[in-house]
Amino acid sequence: MVETMDELIAQVRGQLYRLQDLQEATSGIRVSETSPDGSVTAVVDGAGALVDLAFSDAIRSMSPAEFERVLTATAQAALARAYAERGELITAFNSGA
């Protein structure tokens, strides 16, 4: 329980700063994942957006279906890791750490 207005303001400021820290941390997430054969590298941010995509010469020997499979699997792996990082940050925030 808050007894004075100053305590209330301090408490609200503390929560605001923690929320800003969470936002900065989640917006700073960048996860890079490379396919096992090294042909595709996908970079995903904390919101799940694909922010970079790179290909090696190995894609030249792939069929369109194989390329699609490798690209999708690599992007999904990057996305899963980015969401896991974001989830850890949110869990820490919610626990008050």
Short mmCIF file of C-alpha atoms in Angstrom, two decimals:
data_model
loop_
_atom_site.label_atom_id
_atom_site.label_comp_id
_atom_site.label_asym_id
_atom_site.label_seq_id
_atom_site.Cartn_x
_atom_site.Cartn_y
_atom_site.Cartn_z
CA MET A 1 0.00 0.00 0.00
CA VAL A 2 1.21 3.46 -0.88
CA GLU A 3 0.99 6.02 1.88
CA THR A 4 2.01 9.23 0.14
CA MET A 5 1.71 10.72 -3.30
CA ASP A 6 5.51 10.79 -3.59
CA GLU A 7 5.64 7.03 -2.99
CA LEU A 8 2.95 6.49 -5.59
CA ILE A 9 4.81 8.60 -8.15
CA ALA A 10 8.06 6.75 -7.41
CA GLN A 11 6.31 3.40 -7.79
CA VAL A 12 4.72 4.40 -11.12
CA ARG A 13 8.05 5.75 -12.41
CA GLY A 14 9.77 2.50 -11.46
CA GLN A 15 7.17 0.50 -13.35
CA LEU A 16 7.45 2.80 -16.36
CA TYR A 17 11.25 2.44 -16.42
CA ARG A 18 10.95 -1.35 -16.21
CA LEU A 19 8.45 -1.33 -19.08
CA GLN A 20 10.75 0.87 -21.16
CA ASP A 21 13.65 -1.49 -20.43
CA LEU A 22 11.52 -4.43 -21.57
CA GLN A 23 10.58 -2.64 -24.78
CA GLU A 24 14.21 -1.79 -25.52
CA ALA A 25 15.34 -5.33 -24.80
CA THR A 26 12.68 -6.92 -27.01
CA SER A 27 13.31 -4.49 -29.86
CA GLY A 28 17.01 -5.34 -29.63
CA ILE A 29 16.49 -9.03 -30.25
CA ARG A 30 18.09 -10.28 -33.46
CA VAL A 31 18.41 -14.00 -34.04
CA SER A 32 20.37 -15.47 -36.93
CA GLU A 33 19.83 -19.06 -38.02
CA THR A 34 21.70 -20.84 -40.79
CA SER A 35 20.46 -24.02 -42.45
CA PRO A 36 22.49 -27.16 -41.74
CA ASP A 37 23.94 -27.12 -45.25
CA GLY A 38 24.82 -23.41 -45.00
CA SER A 39 22.70 -22.44 -47.98
CA VAL A 40 20.26 -20.11 -46.19
CA THR A 41 20.69 -17.67 -43.32
CA ALA A 42 17.64 -15.93 -41.86
CA VAL A 43 17.66 -13.11 -39.31
CA VAL A 44 14.51 -12.43 -37.30
CA ASP A 45 13.76 -9.67 -34.77
CA GLY A 46 11.91 -9.89 -31.46
CA ALA A 47 8.58 -9.17 -33.12
CA GLY A 48 9.04 -12.11 -35.46
CA ALA A 49 9.79 -10.03 -38.54
CA LEU A 50 12.30 -11.32 -41.05
CA VAL A 51 14.95 -8.58 -41.16
CA ASP A 52 17.64 -10.21 -43.28
CA LEU A 53 18.00 -13.17 -45.58
CA ALA A 54 21.20 -14.44 -47.19
CA PHE A 55 21.92 -17.28 -49.57
CA SER A 56 25.09 -19.16 -50.46
CA ASP A 57 25.87 -20.54 -53.90
CA ALA A 58 24.53 -23.90 -52.69
CA ILE A 59 20.99 -22.80 -53.58
CA ARG A 60 21.87 -23.07 -57.27
CA SER A 61 21.78 -26.85 -57.07
CA MET A 62 18.46 -27.00 -55.21
CA SER A 63 15.10 -27.72 -56.72
CA PRO A 64 12.43 -25.08 -56.09
CA ALA A 65 10.71 -27.42 -53.61
CA GLU A 66 13.95 -28.09 -51.72
CA PHE A 67 14.78 -24.38 -51.65
CA GLU A 68 11.33 -23.62 -50.27
CA ARG A 69 11.68 -26.31 -47.60
CA VAL A 70 15.13 -25.14 -46.47
CA LEU A 71 14.15 -21.47 -46.49
CA THR A 72 10.96 -22.09 -44.52
CA ALA A 73 12.62 -24.38 -41.98
CA THR A 74 15.48 -21.94 -41.42
CA ALA A 75 13.19 -18.93 -40.99
CA GLN A 76 10.95 -20.91 -38.62
CA ALA A 77 13.95 -21.96 -36.53
CA ALA A 78 15.08 -18.33 -36.25
CA LEU A 79 11.56 -17.27 -35.34
CA ALA A 80 11.30 -19.91 -32.62
CA ARG A 81 14.57 -18.76 -31.06
CA ALA A 82 13.56 -15.08 -31.23
CA TYR A 83 10.22 -15.82 -29.57
CA ALA A 84 11.98 -17.87 -26.90
CA GLU A 85 14.27 -14.93 -26.12
CA ARG A 86 11.29 -12.57 -26.01
CA GLY A 87 9.44 -15.01 -23.76
CA GLU A 88 12.37 -15.11 -21.33
CA LEU A 89 12.40 -11.31 -21.15
CA ILE A 90 8.67 -11.15 -20.54
CA THR A 91 8.85 -13.86 -17.87
CA ALA A 92 11.62 -11.95 -16.09
CA PHE A 93 9.58 -8.74 -16.35
CA ASN A 94 6.46 -10.39 -14.94
CA SER A 95 8.38 -11.91 -12.05
CA GLY A 96 9.73 -8.50 -11.14
CA ALA A 97 13.36 -9.47 -11.73
#
